[in-house]
Amino acid sequence: LAKTTQPISMDSYEGQEVNITCSHNNIATNDYITWYQQFPSQGPRFIIQGYKTKVTNEVASLFIPADRKSSTLSLPRVSLSDTAVYYCLVGDKIGSSNTGKLIFGQGTTLQVKP
Amino acid sequence: EPEVTQTPSHQVTQMGQEVILRCVPISNHLYFYWYRQILGQKVEFLVSFYNNEISEKSEIFDDQFSVERPDGSNFTLKIRSTKLEDSAMYFCASSSGGGVRGYTFGSGTRLTVV
């Protein structure tokens, strides 16, 4: 999986929009960009995945520019419960010859304050 | 929503003792994984398991570790002789093999070696 770089920590206040950017300069043509969320003492949880342009679901939006060398996870109107670590992962679809392991970086610790 | 179930949620053991961590993956998933997270550090891949055999293991997964799928539902991680540095959260995950978004993690077992 391609190496990713993201800020170690971010602070925000309730009701604000939070944007977390991830750099992945060596992304390959077949790579998808996936974000996971991890609450304290819980396992990581899938949030969103995209390949290019913009993807939106009920939790977040993912913006990917044309060169795909970076991506931005956008969390609208965060609440205290969005305090978590957010991981950006880049990799291809798991095929029959791929064991499918995930390589996590340090992630971005988001602290939402009242 | 289907879940990956892990037991126990917390285990305390004495150094040198054997421990078995148990997981029930999602029933129609084919790939199974163990990850660990030492307090304050990143999530690390230990081992992947497919078609009743280990498909990949990390350097962490030495001879003290073993995995087994003893029946059609359980997936276990055994640590033969625990060391203090084995203290960590251990996460089981399963995947349908449909790409990195197909992962589901359990809530983890906190292993404390004293």
Short mmCIF file of N, CA and C in Angstrom, two decimals, chain A residues 12-73:
data_model
loop_
_atom_site.label_atom_id
_atom_site.label_comp_id
_atom_site.label_asym_id
_atom_site.label_seq_id
_atom_site.Cartn_x
_atom_site.Cartn_y
_atom_site.Cartn_z
N SER A 12 -11.04 21.07 16.95
CA SER A 12 -12.19 21.75 16.38
C SER A 12 -13.22 21.97 17.47
N TYR A 13 -14.26 22.75 17.14
CA TYR A 13 -15.36 22.98 18.06
C TYR A 13 -16.63 22.39 17.49
N GLU A 14 -17.52 22.07 18.37
CA GLU A 14 -18.80 21.51 17.94
C GLU A 14 -19.47 22.42 16.91
N GLY A 15 -20.06 21.81 15.91
CA GLY A 15 -20.78 22.55 14.89
C GLY A 15 -19.93 23.00 13.71
N GLN A 16 -18.60 22.91 13.86
CA GLN A 16 -17.74 23.32 12.76
C GLN A 16 -17.56 22.20 11.75
N GLU A 17 -17.16 22.58 10.54
CA GLU A 17 -16.77 21.61 9.53
C GLU A 17 -15.27 21.34 9.70
N VAL A 18 -14.91 20.08 9.63
CA VAL A 18 -13.51 19.70 9.78
C VAL A 18 -13.02 19.06 8.48
N ASN A 19 -11.88 19.51 8.01
CA ASN A 19 -11.26 18.95 6.82
C ASN A 19 -9.89 18.38 7.17
N ILE A 20 -9.69 17.12 6.91
CA ILE A 20 -8.41 16.46 7.17
C ILE A 20 -7.83 16.05 5.82
N THR A 21 -6.65 16.55 5.56
CA THR A 21 -6.01 16.27 4.27
C THR A 21 -4.94 15.20 4.41
N CYS A 22 -4.88 14.35 3.43
CA CYS A 22 -3.90 13.26 3.40
C CYS A 22 -3.12 13.37 2.09
N SER A 23 -1.82 13.26 2.19
CA SER A 23 -0.96 13.26 0.99
C SER A 23 -0.57 11.84 0.64
N HIS A 24 -0.66 11.52 -0.63
CA HIS A 24 -0.26 10.18 -1.11
C HIS A 24 0.34 10.34 -2.49
N ASN A 25 1.57 10.87 -2.52
CA ASN A 25 2.22 11.22 -3.78
C ASN A 25 2.47 10.02 -4.67
N ASN A 26 2.65 8.84 -4.08
CA ASN A 26 2.99 7.66 -4.88
C ASN A 26 1.79 6.77 -5.17
N ILE A 27 0.63 7.35 -5.17
CA ILE A 27 -0.57 6.56 -5.41
C ILE A 27 -0.51 5.93 -6.80
N ALA A 28 -0.91 4.68 -6.89
CA ALA A 28 -0.88 3.96 -8.16
C ALA A 28 -2.24 4.06 -8.86
N THR A 29 -2.23 3.75 -10.12
CA THR A 29 -3.43 3.88 -10.94
C THR A 29 -4.60 3.08 -10.36
N ASN A 30 -4.31 1.91 -9.83
CA ASN A 30 -5.38 1.04 -9.34
C ASN A 30 -5.78 1.33 -7.89
N ASP A 31 -5.10 2.25 -7.24
CA ASP A 31 -5.34 2.48 -5.82
C ASP A 31 -6.63 3.25 -5.54
N TYR A 32 -7.34 2.81 -4.54
CA TYR A 32 -8.46 3.55 -3.98
C TYR A 32 -7.99 4.26 -2.71
N ILE A 33 -8.72 5.26 -2.30
CA ILE A 33 -8.41 6.01 -1.09
C ILE A 33 -9.53 5.73 -0.09
N THR A 34 -9.13 5.25 1.07
CA THR A 34 -10.11 4.82 2.06
C THR A 34 -9.80 5.47 3.40
N TRP A 35 -10.83 5.89 4.10
CA TRP A 35 -10.66 6.48 5.42
C TRP A 35 -11.36 5.60 6.47
N TYR A 36 -10.64 5.42 7.57
CA TYR A 36 -11.17 4.70 8.71
C TYR A 36 -11.20 5.63 9.91
N GLN A 37 -12.09 5.31 10.84
CA GLN A 37 -12.25 6.06 12.08
C GLN A 37 -12.06 5.10 13.24
N GLN A 38 -11.35 5.55 14.27
CA GLN A 38 -11.16 4.70 15.45
C GLN A 38 -11.45 5.49 16.71
N PHE A 39 -12.46 5.03 17.44
CA PHE A 39 -12.75 5.60 18.74
C PHE A 39 -11.86 4.92 19.78
N PRO A 40 -11.64 5.56 20.92
CA PRO A 40 -10.81 4.95 21.96
C PRO A 40 -11.33 3.57 22.35
N SER A 41 -10.41 2.64 22.45
CA SER A 41 -10.70 1.26 22.88
C SER A 41 -11.66 0.53 21.94
N GLN A 42 -11.70 0.93 20.69
CA GLN A 42 -12.49 0.22 19.69
C GLN A 42 -11.65 -0.04 18.46
N GLY A 43 -12.12 -0.96 17.64
CA GLY A 43 -11.43 -1.23 16.39
C GLY A 43 -11.74 -0.18 15.34
N PRO A 44 -10.86 -0.05 14.35
CA PRO A 44 -11.13 0.92 13.27
C PRO A 44 -12.44 0.59 12.55
N ARG A 45 -13.06 1.64 12.03
CA ARG A 45 -14.35 1.47 11.35
C ARG A 45 -14.30 2.21 10.03
N PHE A 46 -14.73 1.55 8.97
CA PHE A 46 -14.74 2.16 7.64
C PHE A 46 -15.65 3.38 7.62
N ILE A 47 -15.15 4.49 7.03
CA ILE A 47 -15.99 5.68 6.87
C ILE A 47 -16.38 5.87 5.42
N ILE A 48 -15.39 5.95 4.54
CA ILE A 48 -15.67 6.34 3.16
C ILE A 48 -14.52 5.91 2.26
N GLN A 49 -14.84 5.69 1.01
CA GLN A 49 -13.82 5.32 0.03
C GLN A 49 -14.11 6.02 -1.29
N GLY A 50 -13.03 6.38 -1.98
CA GLY A 50 -13.22 7.01 -3.29
C GLY A 50 -12.05 6.74 -4.21
N TYR A 51 -12.25 7.03 -5.48
CA TYR A 51 -11.18 6.89 -6.47
C TYR A 51 -10.79 8.25 -7.06
N LYS A 52 -11.80 9.04 -7.42
CA LYS A 52 -11.53 10.38 -7.93
C LYS A 52 -12.73 11.28 -7.68
N THR A 53 -12.55 12.54 -7.85
CA THR A 53 -13.55 13.61 -7.68
C THR A 53 -14.11 13.61 -6.27
N LYS A 54 -15.42 13.48 -6.13
CA LYS A 54 -16.04 13.64 -4.82
C LYS A 54 -16.96 12.46 -4.53
N VAL A 55 -16.89 12.01 -3.28
CA VAL A 55 -17.79 10.98 -2.80
C VAL A 55 -18.44 11.49 -1.53
N THR A 56 -19.71 11.26 -1.38
CA THR A 56 -20.42 11.70 -0.17
C THR A 56 -21.29 10.57 0.34
N ASN A 57 -21.28 10.38 1.66
CA ASN A 57 -22.23 9.46 2.28
C ASN A 57 -22.84 10.15 3.50
N GLU A 58 -23.53 9.40 4.32
CA GLU A 58 -24.25 10.00 5.44
C GLU A 58 -23.30 10.49 6.54
N VAL A 59 -22.04 10.10 6.46
CA VAL A 59 -21.09 10.45 7.52
C VAL A 59 -20.15 11.56 7.09
N ALA A 60 -19.66 11.49 5.86
CA ALA A 60 -18.58 12.38 5.45
C ALA A 60 -18.59 12.57 3.93
N SER A 61 -17.71 13.48 3.50
CA SER A 61 -17.42 13.65 2.08
C SER A 61 -15.93 13.47 1.87
N LEU A 62 -15.60 13.00 0.70
CA LEU A 62 -14.20 12.79 0.35
C LEU A 62 -13.93 13.51 -0.96
N PHE A 63 -12.98 14.43 -0.93
CA PHE A 63 -12.61 15.21 -2.10
C PHE A 63 -11.25 14.74 -2.61
N ILE A 64 -11.20 14.41 -3.88
CA ILE A 64 -9.97 13.93 -4.49
C ILE A 64 -9.70 14.75 -5.74
N PRO A 65 -8.56 15.48 -5.78
CA PRO A 65 -8.27 16.29 -6.98
C PRO A 65 -7.87 15.40 -8.14
N ALA A 66 -7.77 16.02 -9.30
CA ALA A 66 -7.52 15.26 -10.52
C ALA A 66 -6.22 14.47 -10.49
N ASP A 67 -5.19 14.99 -9.84
CA ASP A 67 -3.91 14.27 -9.83
C ASP A 67 -3.88 13.15 -8.79
N ARG A 68 -4.86 13.12 -7.91
CA ARG A 68 -5.05 12.07 -6.90
C ARG A 68 -3.87 11.96 -5.93
N LYS A 69 -3.03 12.94 -5.86
CA LYS A 69 -1.88 12.88 -4.95
C LYS A 69 -2.23 13.31 -3.54
N SER A 70 -3.46 13.72 -3.34
CA SER A 70 -3.92 14.05 -2.00
C SER A 70 -5.42 13.80 -1.95
N SER A 71 -5.96 13.80 -0.75
CA SER A 71 -7.41 13.70 -0.60
C SER A 71 -7.78 14.41 0.69
N THR A 72 -9.03 14.86 0.76
CA THR A 72 -9.49 15.57 1.94
C THR A 72 -10.78 14.94 2.45
N LEU A 73 -10.74 14.52 3.69
CA LEU A 73 -11.94 14.02 4.36
C LEU A 73 -12.64 15.21 5.00
#
